[in-house]
Amino acid sequence: MTRTTPSTLIVVLLLAGALAQPKPDDPSCIQGNRKRIPDCCRMPFQVDQSILNRCIAENPNIALPAPGVQRTEGCCLIQCILTTVNAFNNNAIDKEAAKRATAETIGSDPNFSPLVDGVIDECYNLVNNNATFTATPVSATPGRPGCSFVPEGFINCVKSKLFQQCPAAVWTQDADCDQLKQKISTGCSFYSLMG
């Protein structure tokens, strides 16, 4: 019988957790882009500025890692925002709360309001049916719990879908913008294309 030491077990568990987590963006996501998402689609803010300011103050280190770098936890800033608007608790998205919160921001824009409910339903189903988002996070900062992958996965999906369905009235017709839509459809995150 082979004996496993506690330190070996911890390494194996961390490795298994890292393999189950969402894959990082491919470096090609940021390469060759001549436009950024804001250059292509004039999307309204998805969160009230006072909530954003408070969550930034509570989570000052919000830089996302470079594409190709495996992460051990989700974005704490996004988790803070969704928790504040009651759209995230018990490691799950509250779909109806997310719809209410989004109706007050993006949904108040007549160009995007027809898209909000359908996009939230689609992203809710996508995140809830994907085990990689519910992988146990490992905090990058000792002494605090790791932030869930669920909020970031959900918001990335919502913003990506809204961008892909950007209404003509706020869309810039340009081949470089079409390239960004193509990159999102092949798996690049919304955030990697923000520039």
Tab-separated table of C-alpha atoms in Angstrom:
chain	number	residue	atom	x	y	z
A	1	MET	CA	0.000	0.000	0.000
A	2	THR	CA	1.344	3.428	-0.964
A	3	ARG	CA	1.138	6.145	1.656
A	4	THR	CA	0.361	9.708	0.657
A	5	THR	CA	1.829	12.468	2.763
A	6	PRO	CA	-0.381	15.440	3.652
A	7	SER	CA	1.768	17.812	1.558
A	8	THR	CA	1.499	15.523	-1.482
A	9	LEU	CA	-2.262	15.348	-1.025
A	10	ILE	CA	-2.522	19.150	-0.892
A	11	VAL	CA	-0.491	19.502	-4.114
A	12	VAL	CA	-2.675	16.889	-5.848
A	13	LEU	CA	-5.870	18.636	-4.697
A	14	LEU	CA	-4.598	22.061	-5.831
A	15	LEU	CA	-3.580	20.622	-9.201
A	16	ALA	CA	-6.962	18.913	-9.645
A	17	GLY	CA	-8.684	22.175	-8.725
A	18	ALA	CA	-6.575	24.147	-11.198
A	19	LEU	CA	-7.371	21.713	-14.009
A	20	ALA	CA	-11.115	22.004	-13.315
A	21	GLN	CA	-11.105	25.814	-13.393
A	22	PRO	CA	-12.002	27.926	-16.433
A	23	LYS	CA	-9.245	28.000	-19.023
A	24	PRO	CA	-7.305	31.253	-19.405
A	25	ASP	CA	-7.636	33.312	-22.565
A	26	ASP	CA	-5.312	32.326	-25.369
A	27	PRO	CA	-2.624	34.969	-26.025
A	28	SER	CA	-4.062	35.375	-29.564
A	29	CYS	CA	-7.077	37.098	-27.956
A	30	ILE	CA	-5.079	40.291	-27.462
A	31	GLN	CA	-2.833	39.983	-30.522
A	32	GLY	CA	-3.591	41.836	-33.747
A	33	ASN	CA	-6.557	43.837	-32.451
A	34	ARG	CA	-6.810	47.247	-34.077
A	35	LYS	CA	-10.013	48.142	-32.229
A	36	ARG	CA	-11.252	47.696	-28.678
A	37	ILE	CA	-14.770	46.746	-27.647
A	38	PRO	CA	-15.653	50.351	-26.647
A	39	ASP	CA	-14.604	51.485	-30.144
A	40	CYS	CA	-17.127	49.118	-31.714
A	41	CYS	CA	-20.221	49.072	-29.515
A	42	ARG	CA	-21.389	51.926	-27.308
A	43	MET	CA	-22.601	49.813	-24.386
A	44	PRO	CA	-23.985	51.500	-21.284
A	45	PHE	CA	-22.411	50.811	-17.886
A	46	GLN	CA	-23.678	47.648	-16.258
A	47	VAL	CA	-23.324	48.843	-12.676
A	48	ASP	CA	-24.162	51.932	-10.669
A	49	GLN	CA	-21.041	54.078	-10.172
A	50	SER	CA	-21.414	54.192	-6.354
A	51	ILE	CA	-21.414	50.385	-6.169
A	52	LEU	CA	-18.435	50.191	-8.501
A	53	ASN	CA	-16.497	52.744	-6.437
A	54	ARG	CA	-17.193	50.889	-3.180
A	55	CYS	CA	-16.185	47.525	-4.639
A	56	ILE	CA	-13.000	48.974	-6.146
A	57	ALA	CA	-12.104	50.421	-2.740
A	58	GLU	CA	-12.651	46.986	-1.149
A	59	ASN	CA	-10.744	45.179	-3.928
A	60	PRO	CA	-7.956	47.504	-5.074
A	61	ASN	CA	-5.966	44.863	-6.969
A	62	ILE	CA	-8.264	44.266	-9.941
A	63	ALA	CA	-5.741	43.686	-12.713
A	64	LEU	CA	-6.565	40.563	-14.678
A	65	PRO	CA	-3.669	38.226	-15.462
A	66	ALA	CA	-2.230	38.085	-18.942
A	67	PRO	CA	-3.823	35.678	-21.402
A	68	GLY	CA	-2.377	32.203	-21.075
A	69	VAL	CA	-1.928	32.482	-17.282
A	70	GLN	CA	-4.061	30.013	-15.302
A	71	ARG	CA	-5.913	31.688	-12.455
A	72	THR	CA	-6.729	30.216	-9.093
A	73	GLU	CA	-9.781	32.374	-8.340
A	74	GLY	CA	-12.334	34.581	-10.032
A	75	CYS	CA	-12.491	38.370	-9.994
A	76	CYS	CA	-13.232	39.643	-6.475
A	77	LEU	CA	-14.432	42.998	-7.844
A	78	ILE	CA	-17.171	41.349	-9.912
A	79	GLN	CA	-18.128	39.111	-6.991
A	80	CYS	CA	-18.466	42.218	-4.805
A	81	ILE	CA	-20.683	43.953	-7.379
A	82	LEU	CA	-23.028	40.993	-7.846
A	83	THR	CA	-23.215	40.372	-4.104
A	84	THR	CA	-24.060	44.049	-3.498
A	85	VAL	CA	-26.997	43.922	-5.930
A	86	ASN	CA	-28.142	40.592	-4.386
A	87	ALA	CA	-27.491	38.713	-7.634
A	88	PHE	CA	-24.899	36.341	-6.136
A	89	ASN	CA	-25.090	34.314	-2.930
A	90	ASN	CA	-24.280	30.761	-1.849
A	91	ASN	CA	-21.951	30.474	-4.866
A	92	ALA	CA	-24.883	30.851	-7.266
A	93	ILE	CA	-26.370	33.546	-9.486
A	94	ASP	CA	-29.843	34.756	-8.533
A	95	LYS	CA	-31.254	35.148	-12.043
A	96	GLU	CA	-34.221	37.329	-11.098
A	97	ALA	CA	-32.074	39.661	-8.986
A	98	ALA	CA	-29.596	39.894	-11.889
A	99	LYS	CA	-32.452	40.856	-14.222
A	100	ARG	CA	-33.709	43.516	-11.801
A	101	ALA	CA	-30.234	45.016	-11.337
A	102	THR	CA	-29.490	44.959	-15.062
A	103	ALA	CA	-32.884	46.498	-15.898
A	104	GLU	CA	-31.814	49.568	-13.921
A	105	THR	CA	-28.550	49.983	-15.832
A	106	ILE	CA	-28.164	48.417	-19.299
A	107	GLY	CA	-31.889	47.716	-19.513
A	108	SER	CA	-32.679	51.411	-19.194
A	109	ASP	CA	-31.023	51.952	-22.595
A	110	PRO	CA	-33.677	51.546	-25.322
A	111	ASN	CA	-31.118	49.936	-27.634
A	112	PHE	CA	-30.262	47.150	-25.182
A	113	SER	CA	-33.453	46.703	-23.121
A	114	PRO	CA	-34.958	44.136	-25.537
A	115	LEU	CA	-31.840	41.960	-25.159
A	116	VAL	CA	-31.384	41.890	-21.386
A	117	ASP	CA	-33.763	39.143	-20.222
A	118	GLY	CA	-32.808	36.694	-22.977
A	119	VAL	CA	-29.084	37.235	-22.457
A	120	ILE	CA	-29.361	36.799	-18.687
A	121	ASP	CA	-31.386	33.582	-19.117
A	122	GLU	CA	-28.812	32.215	-21.558
A	123	CYS	CA	-25.819	33.125	-19.386
A	124	TYR	CA	-27.467	31.867	-16.211
A	125	ASN	CA	-27.954	28.468	-17.876
A	126	LEU	CA	-24.452	28.465	-19.333
A	127	VAL	CA	-22.743	29.207	-15.995
A	128	ASN	CA	-24.959	26.901	-13.927
A	129	ASN	CA	-24.360	23.976	-16.287
A	130	ASN	CA	-20.591	24.356	-16.423
A	131	ALA	CA	-18.686	22.653	-13.614
A	132	THR	CA	-15.520	24.672	-14.306
A	133	PHE	CA	-17.180	27.791	-12.866
A	134	THR	CA	-18.051	26.041	-9.609
A	135	ALA	CA	-14.479	24.784	-9.100
A	136	THR	CA	-13.173	25.618	-5.653
A	137	PRO	CA	-11.173	28.860	-5.885
A	138	VAL	CA	-7.812	29.294	-4.197
A	139	SER	CA	-7.171	32.804	-2.930
A	140	ALA	CA	-4.203	34.649	-4.360
A	141	THR	CA	-4.014	36.483	-1.023
A	142	PRO	CA	-3.367	34.418	2.114
A	143	GLY	CA	-5.892	34.889	4.886
A	144	ARG	CA	-9.046	35.396	2.843
A	145	PRO	CA	-11.309	32.977	0.994
A	146	GLY	CA	-10.865	32.721	-2.754
A	147	CYS	CA	-13.357	34.569	-4.928
A	148	SER	CA	-15.736	32.411	-6.945
A	149	PHE	CA	-15.424	31.932	-10.704
A	150	VAL	CA	-19.231	32.112	-11.062
A	151	PRO	CA	-19.726	35.931	-10.988
A	152	GLU	CA	-16.933	36.615	-13.463
A	153	GLY	CA	-18.096	33.830	-15.786
A	154	PHE	CA	-21.649	35.145	-15.664
A	155	ILE	CA	-20.754	38.809	-16.306
A	156	ASN	CA	-18.273	37.861	-19.035
A	157	CYS	CA	-21.052	35.906	-20.730
A	158	VAL	CA	-23.599	38.741	-20.375
A	159	LYS	CA	-21.239	41.368	-21.760
A	160	SER	CA	-20.020	39.080	-24.552
A	161	LYS	CA	-23.563	38.252	-25.661
A	162	LEU	CA	-24.619	41.900	-25.549
A	163	PHE	CA	-21.564	42.824	-27.608
A	164	GLN	CA	-22.260	40.096	-30.163
A	165	GLN	CA	-25.865	41.307	-30.461
A	166	CYS	CA	-24.955	44.993	-30.341
A	167	PRO	CA	-27.817	46.971	-31.919
A	168	ALA	CA	-27.075	48.684	-35.229
A	169	ALA	CA	-27.803	52.123	-33.732
A	170	VAL	CA	-24.746	51.850	-31.457
A	171	TRP	CA	-22.521	49.548	-33.558
A	172	THR	CA	-19.533	50.749	-35.610
A	173	GLN	CA	-19.515	49.013	-38.991
A	174	ASP	CA	-15.879	48.017	-39.376
A	175	ALA	CA	-13.971	44.842	-40.260
A	176	ASP	CA	-11.826	45.260	-37.132
A	177	CYS	CA	-14.992	45.261	-34.993
A	178	ASP	CA	-16.240	42.154	-36.790
A	179	GLN	CA	-12.907	40.537	-35.893
A	180	LEU	CA	-13.603	41.156	-32.188
A	181	LYS	CA	-17.016	39.487	-32.508
A	182	GLN	CA	-15.299	36.528	-34.162
A	183	LYS	CA	-12.746	36.306	-31.342
A	184	ILE	CA	-15.520	36.246	-28.723
A	185	SER	CA	-17.292	33.485	-30.647
A	186	THR	CA	-14.096	31.388	-30.514
A	187	GLY	CA	-13.743	31.735	-26.731
A	188	CYS	CA	-11.898	34.987	-26.021
A	189	SER	CA	-13.268	36.784	-22.977
A	190	PHE	CA	-14.949	40.168	-23.163
A	191	TYR	CA	-12.287	41.576	-20.840
A	192	SER	CA	-9.383	40.467	-23.047
A	193	LEU	CA	-10.795	42.607	-25.879
A	194	MET	CA	-11.361	45.769	-23.850
A	195	GLY	CA	-7.871	46.983	-24.728
